Amino acid sequence: MTNQITTPPARHKSPRRIGTVLSFVLALAVLTYVGNWFAAAFWLEGRIEDWATAERAKGNEVTFGTLRFEGFPFEMSILAPDVLYRRNREAVIETVATDRLRLSAKPWAPLDLTLTAEKGVTAIQKAPAQGTTVTLTSAPDTTINAKFYSSGVLEHARLSAASGRLVSERDGDPAGPREAARLGATTATLDQADNVVSHTDAAAVISLTTARLETPALKQLGTAADHARLSLEATLRGVLSGTDAADLALWRDAGGTVDIDRFMLSLDPVALRLNATLALDQLLRPEGAGTLEIKGFDEALEDLISAGHLKRDAAEVARLVLGAFSRNSDPDGRRVVSVPVAAQNGRVSAGPFTLFRFPAF
């Protein structure tokens, strides 16, 4: 008879013990997430209060109603009612107001924010000395997506509005407020550098697109178009710490410039394209030079004649003069006029013609 030694089977971990450990880990994760959510929400509220305090210290007016936390657990959302921001920029008073402003962010990305004006935004610029007021109102659910560097400096901002309305008013005008423009779908973006050393460094890149721009000025120009399309891309070079006269002067004296990489205005049958480099003169007026391209000027001259703004003889002279600077475009073969433009001493000119003048800041 042979004795056999058998190894007892390994003891299995109790299913109850494994379940207890998993439950503990899950509960700890949930408590950690909840704690981080509230910590991030209160941190965000603190940043809002710090910003408001800093602006008030500058003499600006900042008011809003009681803040309300929402969005738990997957989003931090702070609803601020009756928001108003007003600053006095020497000769100009600027006011921005909205009835309901919602600020939201993910708990794990508190520096990537979305601001939504649920009932739209009203922005007012008033110049008491000139007796003028300009008001811009936007459609509901106008949004701004903003992302910040860890240093707190704004890295990227994108504004999106479905529509807007621009109204101007002058004191004593019996006609009252006048509608200056209506804007269709509009998007504006700002990308900003965290650190700028030289005045040649790109401090910010700005872009703006408006799918539909309606203004009475189109009819006054004699064009048959009922709307225009607008787009702009520009690069700001040098440190610009603000938009007051003192800030602009410091930026100018340090060699700051703006490169208009592309400005396009299309109002059928005319399309304008501009690129230029601009600085500021001693009176803070734009100065610089660039190139303006005009496509469809033949059709534009006919529209001016039909509207009674230009006589046939004068139009033919203008056609001959502009034709000397023209070339055929691809692929439609329409003529394109390319003329130098310049801004100097408050006057903007295209070739030998003065287009308009800039007032001092």
mmCIF file of C-alpha atoms in Angstrom:
data_model
loop_
_atom_site.group_PDB
_atom_site.id
_atom_site.type_symbol
_atom_site.label_atom_id
_atom_site.label_comp_id
_atom_site.label_asym_id
_atom_site.label_seq_id
_atom_site.Cartn_x
_atom_site.Cartn_y
_atom_site.Cartn_z
ATOM 1 C CA MET A 1 0.000 0.000 0.000
ATOM 2 C CA THR A 2 1.434 3.262 -1.040
ATOM 3 C CA ASN A 3 0.984 6.450 0.974
ATOM 4 C CA GLN A 4 0.129 9.445 -1.183
ATOM 5 C CA ILE A 5 0.546 13.007 -0.023
ATOM 6 C CA THR A 6 -1.965 15.348 -1.585
ATOM 7 C CA THR A 7 -1.558 19.149 -1.616
ATOM 8 C CA PRO A 8 -4.650 20.878 -0.312
ATOM 9 C CA PRO A 9 -6.270 23.254 -2.814
ATOM 10 C CA ALA A 10 -5.387 26.975 -2.526
ATOM 11 C CA ARG A 11 -7.814 28.935 -0.501
ATOM 12 C CA HIS A 12 -9.950 31.279 -2.588
ATOM 13 C CA LYS A 13 -10.463 34.854 -1.519
ATOM 14 C CA SER A 14 -13.871 35.413 -0.167
ATOM 15 C CA PRO A 15 -16.186 37.066 -2.728
ATOM 16 C CA ARG A 16 -17.584 39.103 0.123
ATOM 17 C CA ARG A 17 -14.128 40.484 0.920
ATOM 18 C CA ILE A 18 -13.485 41.467 -2.728
ATOM 19 C CA GLY A 19 -16.852 43.203 -2.924
ATOM 20 C CA THR A 20 -16.111 45.124 0.257
ATOM 21 C CA VAL A 21 -12.778 46.376 -1.117
ATOM 22 C CA LEU A 22 -14.316 47.417 -4.420
ATOM 23 C CA SER A 23 -17.144 49.217 -2.660
ATOM 24 C CA PHE A 24 -14.650 51.080 -0.491
ATOM 25 C CA VAL A 25 -12.548 52.111 -3.520
ATOM 26 C CA LEU A 26 -15.643 53.249 -5.417
ATOM 27 C CA ALA A 27 -16.939 55.236 -2.447
ATOM 28 C CA LEU A 28 -13.531 56.868 -2.027
ATOM 29 C CA ALA A 29 -13.450 57.806 -5.743
ATOM 30 C CA VAL A 30 -16.934 59.308 -5.565
ATOM 31 C CA LEU A 31 -16.095 61.309 -2.434
ATOM 32 C CA THR A 32 -12.886 62.539 -4.057
ATOM 33 C CA TYR A 33 -14.725 63.617 -7.203
ATOM 34 C CA VAL A 34 -17.446 65.399 -5.204
ATOM 35 C CA GLY A 35 -14.801 67.145 -3.137
ATOM 36 C CA ASN A 36 -12.913 68.230 -6.236
ATOM 37 C CA TRP A 37 -16.151 69.468 -7.857
ATOM 38 C CA PHE A 38 -16.986 71.731 -4.944
ATOM 39 C CA ALA A 39 -13.367 72.831 -4.565
ATOM 40 C CA ALA A 40 -13.194 73.763 -8.258
ATOM 41 C CA ALA A 41 -16.578 75.515 -8.111
ATOM 42 C CA PHE A 42 -15.581 77.606 -5.105
ATOM 43 C CA TRP A 43 -12.217 78.351 -6.746
ATOM 44 C CA LEU A 44 -14.076 79.596 -9.831
ATOM 45 C CA GLU A 45 -16.362 81.736 -7.689
ATOM 46 C CA GLY A 46 -13.292 83.172 -5.983
ATOM 47 C CA ARG A 47 -11.756 84.128 -9.314
ATOM 48 C CA ILE A 48 -14.974 85.960 -10.268
ATOM 49 C CA GLU A 49 -14.947 87.892 -6.991
ATOM 50 C CA ASP A 50 -11.230 88.678 -7.359
ATOM 51 C CA TRP A 51 -11.788 90.015 -10.877
ATOM 52 C CA ALA A 52 -14.711 92.166 -9.748
ATOM 53 C CA THR A 53 -12.677 93.567 -6.846
ATOM 54 C CA ALA A 54 -9.740 94.410 -9.138
ATOM 55 C CA GLU A 55 -12.018 96.179 -11.633
ATOM 56 C CA ARG A 56 -13.713 98.193 -8.897
ATOM 57 C CA ALA A 57 -10.293 99.244 -7.627
ATOM 58 C CA LYS A 58 -9.665 100.727 -11.097
ATOM 59 C CA GLY A 59 -12.817 102.834 -10.774
ATOM 60 C CA ASN A 60 -14.993 100.596 -12.957
ATOM 61 C CA GLU A 61 -18.503 99.530 -11.981
ATOM 62 C CA VAL A 62 -19.217 95.808 -11.655
ATOM 63 C CA THR A 63 -22.562 94.507 -10.345
ATOM 64 C CA PHE A 64 -24.365 91.181 -10.469
ATOM 65 C CA GLY A 65 -27.005 89.324 -8.479
ATOM 66 C CA THR A 66 -26.575 86.315 -6.203
ATOM 67 C CA LEU A 67 -24.501 83.598 -7.857
ATOM 68 C CA ARG A 68 -26.150 80.176 -8.162
ATOM 69 C CA PHE A 69 -24.273 76.880 -8.546
ATOM 70 C CA GLU A 70 -25.669 74.311 -10.984
ATOM 71 C CA GLY A 71 -24.518 71.457 -13.215
ATOM 72 C CA PHE A 72 -23.403 68.869 -10.646
ATOM 73 C CA PRO A 73 -21.881 66.330 -11.172
ATOM 74 C CA PHE A 74 -20.437 66.568 -14.704
ATOM 75 C CA GLU A 75 -20.217 70.340 -15.112
ATOM 76 C CA MET A 76 -19.581 73.403 -12.997
ATOM 77 C CA SER A 77 -22.154 76.022 -13.874
ATOM 78 C CA ILE A 78 -22.555 79.399 -12.202
ATOM 79 C CA LEU A 79 -25.570 81.521 -13.102
ATOM 80 C CA ALA A 80 -25.173 85.274 -12.553
ATOM 81 C CA PRO A 81 -28.296 87.429 -12.988
ATOM 82 C CA ASP A 82 -28.398 91.159 -13.780
ATOM 83 C CA VAL A 83 -24.742 91.503 -14.796
ATOM 84 C CA LEU A 84 -23.423 95.005 -15.542
ATOM 85 C CA TYR A 85 -19.898 96.223 -16.297
ATOM 86 C CA ARG A 86 -19.171 99.908 -16.880
ATOM 87 C CA ARG A 87 -15.903 101.782 -17.312
ATOM 88 C CA ASN A 88 -15.086 105.396 -18.022
ATOM 89 C CA ARG A 89 -12.408 105.515 -20.712
ATOM 90 C CA GLU A 90 -11.616 109.233 -20.528
ATOM 91 C CA ALA A 91 -13.947 110.704 -23.206
ATOM 92 C CA VAL A 92 -15.926 107.476 -23.667
ATOM 93 C CA ILE A 93 -18.174 105.556 -21.279
ATOM 94 C CA GLU A 94 -18.544 101.847 -22.082
ATOM 95 C CA THR A 95 -21.260 99.623 -20.642
ATOM 96 C CA VAL A 96 -21.917 95.899 -21.124
ATOM 97 C CA ALA A 97 -25.021 94.324 -19.600
ATOM 98 C CA THR A 98 -26.945 91.043 -19.718
ATOM 99 C CA ASP A 99 -29.879 89.698 -17.732
ATOM 100 C CA ARG A 100 -28.579 86.143 -17.351
ATOM 101 C CA LEU A 101 -24.934 85.154 -17.726
ATOM 102 C CA ARG A 102 -24.008 81.497 -17.310
ATOM 103 C CA LEU A 103 -20.385 80.538 -16.735
ATOM 104 C CA SER A 104 -19.631 76.838 -17.116
ATOM 105 C CA ALA A 105 -16.587 74.573 -17.133
ATOM 106 C CA LYS A 106 -15.668 70.934 -16.597
ATOM 107 C CA PRO A 107 -14.339 70.184 -13.079
ATOM 108 C CA TRP A 108 -11.161 68.729 -14.557
ATOM 109 C CA ALA A 109 -10.582 71.784 -16.824
ATOM 110 C CA PRO A 110 -11.517 74.910 -14.822
ATOM 111 C CA LEU A 111 -9.373 77.134 -17.070
ATOM 112 C CA ASP A 112 -11.477 76.293 -20.151
ATOM 113 C CA LEU A 113 -14.658 78.330 -19.706
ATOM 114 C CA THR A 114 -17.851 78.987 -21.619
ATOM 115 C CA LEU A 115 -19.866 82.137 -20.963
ATOM 116 C CA THR A 116 -23.402 82.213 -22.327
ATOM 117 C CA ALA A 117 -25.571 85.333 -22.347
ATOM 118 C CA GLU A 118 -28.879 83.479 -22.300
ATOM 119 C CA LYS A 119 -30.925 86.577 -23.128
ATOM 120 C CA GLY A 120 -28.329 88.313 -25.265
ATOM 121 C CA VAL A 121 -25.882 91.133 -24.558
ATOM 122 C CA THR A 122 -26.258 94.906 -24.760
ATOM 123 C CA ALA A 123 -23.061 96.939 -25.253
ATOM 124 C CA ILE A 124 -23.228 100.752 -25.162
ATOM 125 C CA GLN A 125 -20.501 103.260 -26.014
ATOM 126 C CA LYS A 126 -21.337 106.842 -25.090
ATOM 127 C CA ALA A 127 -19.235 109.924 -25.919
ATOM 128 C CA PRO A 128 -20.737 112.816 -23.886
ATOM 129 C CA ALA A 129 -18.512 115.478 -25.470
ATOM 130 C CA GLN A 130 -19.725 114.553 -28.967
ATOM 131 C CA GLY A 131 -23.253 113.811 -27.780
ATOM 132 C CA THR A 132 -23.244 110.392 -29.463
ATOM 133 C CA THR A 133 -24.334 106.957 -28.287
ATOM 134 C CA VAL A 134 -23.753 103.662 -30.102
ATOM 135 C CA THR A 135 -25.614 100.547 -28.939
ATOM 136 C CA LEU A 136 -24.943 96.966 -30.020
ATOM 137 C CA THR A 137 -27.375 94.213 -29.046
ATOM 138 C CA SER A 138 -26.866 90.513 -29.727
ATOM 139 C CA ALA A 139 -29.266 87.594 -30.051
ATOM 140 C CA PRO A 140 -29.991 85.238 -27.119
ATOM 141 C CA ASP A 141 -27.441 82.520 -26.334
ATOM 142 C CA THR A 142 -24.457 84.566 -27.457
ATOM 143 C CA THR A 143 -21.429 82.595 -26.262
ATOM 144 C CA ILE A 144 -17.779 83.209 -25.464
ATOM 145 C CA ASN A 145 -15.435 80.259 -25.146
ATOM 146 C CA ALA A 146 -12.341 81.293 -23.201
ATOM 147 C CA LYS A 147 -9.214 79.331 -22.341
ATOM 148 C CA PHE A 148 -6.539 80.598 -19.950
ATOM 149 C CA TYR A 149 -2.884 79.798 -19.397
ATOM 150 C CA SER A 150 -1.956 78.517 -15.939
ATOM 151 C CA SER A 151 -0.575 82.007 -15.280
ATOM 152 C CA GLY A 152 -4.105 83.409 -15.620
ATOM 153 C CA VAL A 153 -3.424 85.144 -18.938
ATOM 154 C CA LEU A 154 -6.102 84.669 -21.610
ATOM 155 C CA GLU A 155 -4.893 82.201 -24.252
ATOM 156 C CA HIS A 156 -7.897 81.884 -26.578
ATOM 157 C CA ALA A 157 -11.360 83.411 -26.859
ATOM 158 C CA ARG A 158 -14.109 82.801 -29.387
ATOM 159 C CA LEU A 159 -17.320 84.813 -29.562
ATOM 160 C CA SER A 160 -20.303 83.442 -31.487
ATOM 161 C CA ALA A 161 -23.545 85.343 -32.082
ATOM 162 C CA ALA A 162 -26.451 84.330 -34.285
ATOM 163 C CA SER A 163 -27.313 87.950 -35.017
ATOM 164 C CA GLY A 164 -26.840 91.514 -33.812
ATOM 165 C CA ARG A 165 -28.135 95.049 -34.265
ATOM 166 C CA LEU A 166 -26.161 98.308 -34.219
ATOM 167 C CA VAL A 167 -27.989 101.573 -33.421
ATOM 168 C CA SER A 168 -26.530 105.097 -33.308
ATOM 169 C CA GLU A 169 -28.018 108.182 -31.661
ATOM 170 C CA ARG A 170 -27.000 111.823 -31.477
ATOM 171 C CA ASP A 171 -28.245 114.268 -28.860
ATOM 172 C CA GLY A 172 -30.850 116.641 -30.269
ATOM 173 C CA ASP A 173 -31.497 114.559 -33.392
ATOM 174 C CA PRO A 174 -35.292 114.741 -33.931
ATOM 175 C CA ALA A 175 -35.203 111.410 -35.762
ATOM 176 C CA GLY A 176 -34.012 109.695 -32.594
ATOM 177 C CA PRO A 177 -32.000 106.451 -32.702
ATOM 178 C CA ARG A 178 -31.034 105.278 -36.183
ATOM 179 C CA GLU A 179 -30.315 101.699 -37.148
ATOM 180 C CA ALA A 180 -26.760 101.639 -38.466
ATOM 181 C CA ALA A 181 -26.405 97.936 -39.248
ATOM 182 C CA ARG A 182 -27.761 94.443 -38.783
ATOM 183 C CA LEU A 183 -25.342 91.540 -38.426
ATOM 184 C CA GLY A 184 -25.949 87.944 -39.418
ATOM 185 C CA ALA A 185 -24.004 84.982 -38.024
ATOM 186 C CA THR A 186 -20.836 86.517 -36.555
ATOM 187 C CA THR A 187 -17.725 84.903 -35.115
ATOM 188 C CA ALA A 188 -14.715 86.631 -33.555
ATOM 189 C CA THR A 189 -11.607 84.923 -32.183
ATOM 190 C CA LEU A 190 -8.568 86.071 -30.233
ATOM 191 C CA ASP A 191 -5.405 83.992 -29.731
ATOM 192 C CA GLN A 192 -2.927 85.578 -27.350
ATOM 193 C CA ALA A 193 0.697 84.837 -26.496
ATOM 194 C CA ASP A 194 1.620 84.252 -22.854
ATOM 195 C CA ASN A 195 4.914 86.112 -23.033
ATOM 196 C CA VAL A 196 6.050 88.831 -25.459
ATOM 197 C CA VAL A 197 9.646 90.055 -25.369
ATOM 198 C CA SER A 198 10.116 92.171 -28.503
ATOM 199 C CA HIS A 199 7.811 94.580 -30.322
ATOM 200 C CA THR A 200 8.213 92.307 -33.339
ATOM 201 C CA ASP A 201 6.706 89.344 -31.480
ATOM 202 C CA ALA A 202 3.105 88.438 -32.302
ATOM 203 C CA ALA A 203 1.170 89.281 -29.147
ATOM 204 C CA ALA A 204 -2.245 88.312 -30.505
ATOM 205 C CA VAL A 205 -3.985 87.087 -33.640
ATOM 206 C CA ILE A 206 -7.510 88.384 -34.243
ATOM 207 C CA SER A 207 -10.117 87.182 -36.720
ATOM 208 C CA LEU A 208 -13.673 88.292 -37.458
ATOM 209 C CA THR A 209 -16.283 86.982 -39.883
ATOM 210 C CA THR A 210 -19.807 88.230 -40.506
ATOM 211 C CA ALA A 211 -21.906 86.190 -42.897
ATOM 212 C CA ARG A 212 -24.407 88.972 -43.523
ATOM 213 C CA LEU A 213 -24.015 92.711 -42.912
ATOM 214 C CA GLU A 214 -27.009 94.901 -43.708
ATOM 215 C CA THR A 215 -26.649 98.675 -43.506
ATOM 216 C CA PRO A 216 -28.369 101.716 -45.055
ATOM 217 C CA ALA A 217 -24.927 102.860 -46.163
ATOM 218 C CA LEU A 218 -25.041 100.283 -48.968
ATOM 219 C CA LYS A 219 -27.954 102.093 -50.609
ATOM 220 C CA GLN A 220 -26.285 105.449 -50.047
ATOM 221 C CA LEU A 221 -23.251 104.153 -51.928
ATOM 222 C CA GLY A 222 -25.487 103.333 -54.862
ATOM 223 C CA THR A 223 -24.828 99.600 -54.856
ATOM 224 C CA ALA A 224 -27.587 97.166 -55.784
ATOM 225 C CA ALA A 225 -26.483 94.745 -53.042
ATOM 226 C CA ASP A 226 -28.780 94.397 -50.034
ATOM 227 C CA HIS A 227 -26.038 92.988 -47.791
ATOM 228 C CA ALA A 228 -22.287 92.496 -47.545
ATOM 229 C CA ARG A 229 -19.966 89.798 -46.215
ATOM 230 C CA LEU A 230 -17.041 90.766 -44.021
ATOM 231 C CA SER A 231 -13.915 88.961 -42.835
ATOM 232 C CA LEU A 232 -10.749 90.156 -41.108
ATOM 233 C CA GLU A 233 -7.496 88.570 -39.969
ATOM 234 C CA ALA A 234 -4.943 90.709 -38.146
ATOM 235 C CA THR A 235 -1.805 90.230 -36.057
ATOM 236 C CA LEU A 236 -0.996 92.510 -33.128
ATOM 237 C CA ARG A 237 2.727 92.886 -32.446
ATOM 238 C CA GLY A 238 4.133 94.150 -29.164
ATOM 239 C CA VAL A 239 2.700 94.268 -25.643
ATOM 240 C CA LEU A 240 -0.622 96.112 -25.368
ATOM 241 C CA SER A 241 -1.751 96.093 -21.734
ATOM 242 C CA GLY A 242 -5.029 97.986 -22.276
ATOM 243 C CA THR A 243 -7.025 100.212 -24.601
ATOM 244 C CA ASP A 244 -6.833 103.559 -22.814
ATOM 245 C CA ALA A 245 -4.865 106.416 -24.359
ATOM 246 C CA ALA A 246 -1.921 105.860 -22.004
ATOM 247 C CA ASP A 247 -1.777 102.135 -22.874
ATOM 248 C CA LEU A 248 -1.915 102.864 -26.601
ATOM 249 C CA ALA A 249 0.839 105.477 -26.290
ATOM 250 C CA LEU A 250 3.125 103.047 -24.447
ATOM 251 C CA TRP A 251 2.500 100.384 -27.074
ATOM 252 C CA ARG A 252 3.207 102.896 -29.888
ATOM 253 C CA ASP A 253 6.412 104.179 -28.271
ATOM 254 C CA ALA A 254 7.648 100.606 -27.847
ATOM 255 C CA GLY A 255 7.284 100.043 -31.598
ATOM 256 C CA GLY A 256 3.970 98.172 -31.606
ATOM 257 C CA THR A 257 2.261 97.562 -34.965
ATOM 258 C CA VAL A 258 -0.770 95.815 -36.432
ATOM 259 C CA ASP A 259 -0.505 93.659 -39.547
ATOM 260 C CA ILE A 260 -3.810 93.459 -41.421
ATOM 261 C CA ASP A 261 -3.128 90.104 -43.048
ATOM 262 C CA ARG A 262 -6.487 89.996 -44.801
ATOM 263 C CA PHE A 263 -9.507 92.270 -44.846
ATOM 264 C CA MET A 264 -12.290 91.335 -47.255
ATOM 265 C CA LEU A 265 -15.609 93.065 -47.914
ATOM 266 C CA SER A 266 -17.888 91.546 -50.535
ATOM 267 C CA LEU A 267 -21.018 93.339 -51.711
ATOM 268 C CA ASP A 268 -22.088 92.025 -55.086
ATOM 269 C CA PRO A 269 -20.846 92.843 -57.629
ATOM 270 C CA VAL A 270 -17.886 94.433 -55.797
ATOM 271 C CA ALA A 271 -15.270 92.700 -53.665
ATOM 272 C CA LEU A 272 -12.581 94.584 -51.734
ATOM 273 C CA ARG A 273 -9.393 93.032 -50.354
ATOM 274 C CA LEU A 274 -6.876 94.914 -48.209
ATOM 275 C CA ASN A 275 -3.566 94.101 -46.559
ATOM 276 C CA ALA A 276 -1.539 96.690 -44.661
ATOM 277 C CA THR A 277 0.765 97.387 -41.732
ATOM 278 C CA LEU A 278 -0.343 100.096 -39.311
ATOM 279 C CA ALA A 279 1.035 101.935 -36.289
ATOM 280 C CA LEU A 280 -0.181 104.998 -34.352
ATOM 281 C CA ASP A 281 0.903 108.626 -34.761
ATOM 282 C CA GLN A 282 1.344 111.140 -31.932
ATOM 283 C CA LEU A 283 -2.407 111.790 -31.848
ATOM 284 C CA LEU A 284 -3.067 108.017 -31.688
ATOM 285 C CA ARG A 285 -4.420 107.924 -35.244
ATOM 286 C CA PRO A 286 -3.603 104.997 -37.556
ATOM 287 C CA GLU A 287 -0.694 105.510 -39.923
ATOM 288 C CA GLY A 288 0.840 103.090 -42.359
ATOM 289 C CA ALA A 289 0.548 101.694 -45.858
ATOM 290 C CA GLY A 290 -0.815 98.735 -47.767
ATOM 291 C CA THR A 291 -2.505 97.533 -50.934
ATOM 292 C CA LEU A 292 -6.194 97.612 -51.837
ATOM 293 C CA GLU A 293 -7.621 95.321 -54.518
ATOM 294 C CA ILE A 294 -11.029 96.080 -56.052
ATOM 295 C CA LYS A 295 -12.827 93.463 -58.096
ATOM 296 C CA GLY A 296 -15.945 94.312 -60.068
ATOM 297 C CA PHE A 297 -15.303 98.054 -60.386
ATOM 298 C CA ASP A 298 -16.810 98.117 -63.898
ATOM 299 C CA GLU A 299 -20.140 96.901 -62.511
ATOM 300 C CA ALA A 300 -19.834 99.272 -59.541
ATOM 301 C CA LEU A 301 -19.466 102.285 -61.842
ATOM 302 C CA GLU A 302 -22.649 101.278 -63.665
ATOM 303 C CA ASP A 303 -24.503 101.018 -60.342
ATOM 304 C CA LEU A 304 -23.302 104.513 -59.367
ATOM 305 C CA ILE A 305 -24.524 105.891 -62.669
ATOM 306 C CA SER A 306 -27.920 104.200 -62.267
ATOM 307 C CA ALA A 307 -28.257 105.574 -58.735
ATOM 308 C CA GLY A 308 -27.482 109.093 -59.931
ATOM 309 C CA HIS A 309 -24.271 109.398 -57.901
ATOM 310 C CA LEU A 310 -22.032 109.594 -60.947
ATOM 311 C CA LYS A 311 -22.384 111.052 -64.425
ATOM 312 C CA ARG A 312 -21.536 108.969 -67.461
ATOM 313 C CA ASP A 313 -18.618 111.227 -68.520
ATOM 314 C CA ALA A 314 -17.061 111.104 -65.038
ATOM 315 C CA ALA A 315 -17.535 107.349 -64.910
ATOM 316 C CA GLU A 316 -15.661 106.893 -68.182
ATOM 317 C CA VAL A 317 -12.754 108.972 -66.866
ATOM 318 C CA ALA A 318 -12.720 106.895 -63.671
ATOM 319 C CA ARG A 319 -12.825 103.716 -65.758
ATOM 320 C CA LEU A 320 -9.777 104.810 -67.745
ATOM 321 C CA VAL A 321 -7.826 105.817 -64.616
ATOM 322 C CA LEU A 322 -8.654 102.611 -62.732
ATOM 323 C CA GLY A 323 -8.036 100.530 -65.832
ATOM 324 C CA ALA A 324 -4.400 101.623 -65.805
ATOM 325 C CA PHE A 325 -3.978 99.803 -62.470
ATOM 326 C CA SER A 326 -6.033 96.743 -63.434
ATOM 327 C CA ARG A 327 -5.331 93.138 -64.344
ATOM 328 C CA ASN A 328 -7.533 90.198 -65.288
ATOM 329 C CA SER A 329 -8.325 87.836 -62.448
ATOM 330 C CA ASP A 330 -8.469 84.057 -62.476
ATOM 331 C CA PRO A 331 -10.662 82.168 -63.068
ATOM 332 C CA ASP A 332 -13.538 84.449 -64.116
ATOM 333 C CA GLY A 333 -11.438 86.964 -66.074
ATOM 334 C CA ARG A 334 -12.992 90.007 -64.384
ATOM 335 C CA ARG A 335 -10.742 93.027 -64.006
ATOM 336 C CA VAL A 336 -9.097 93.686 -60.639
ATOM 337 C CA VAL A 337 -7.729 97.094 -59.683
ATOM 338 C CA SER A 338 -4.742 97.147 -57.335
ATOM 339 C CA VAL A 339 -3.929 100.524 -55.770
ATOM 340 C CA PRO A 340 -1.644 101.609 -52.917
ATOM 341 C CA VAL A 341 -3.368 102.890 -49.782
ATOM 342 C CA ALA A 342 -1.871 105.016 -47.031
ATOM 343 C CA ALA A 343 -2.905 106.475 -43.684
ATOM 344 C CA GLN A 344 -1.054 109.621 -42.622
ATOM 345 C CA ASN A 345 -1.919 112.744 -40.618
ATOM 346 C CA GLY A 346 -5.402 111.371 -39.971
ATOM 347 C CA ARG A 347 -6.151 110.997 -43.687
ATOM 348 C CA VAL A 348 -6.724 107.676 -45.491
ATOM 349 C CA SER A 349 -6.073 107.764 -49.228
ATOM 350 C CA ALA A 350 -6.150 105.294 -52.101
ATOM 351 C CA GLY A 351 -3.756 106.475 -54.767
ATOM 352 C CA PRO A 352 -4.408 110.208 -55.255
ATOM 353 C CA PHE A 353 -7.934 110.054 -53.753
ATOM 354 C CA THR A 354 -8.754 110.819 -50.102
ATOM 355 C CA LEU A 355 -11.260 108.292 -48.765
ATOM 356 C CA PHE A 356 -11.921 109.563 -45.229
ATOM 357 C CA ARG A 357 -10.297 111.100 -42.153
ATOM 358 C CA PHE A 358 -9.641 109.780 -38.631
ATOM 359 C CA PRO A 359 -10.303 112.009 -35.606
ATOM 360 C CA ALA A 360 -7.743 112.132 -32.791
ATOM 361 C CA PHE A 361 -8.238 109.553 -30.017
#
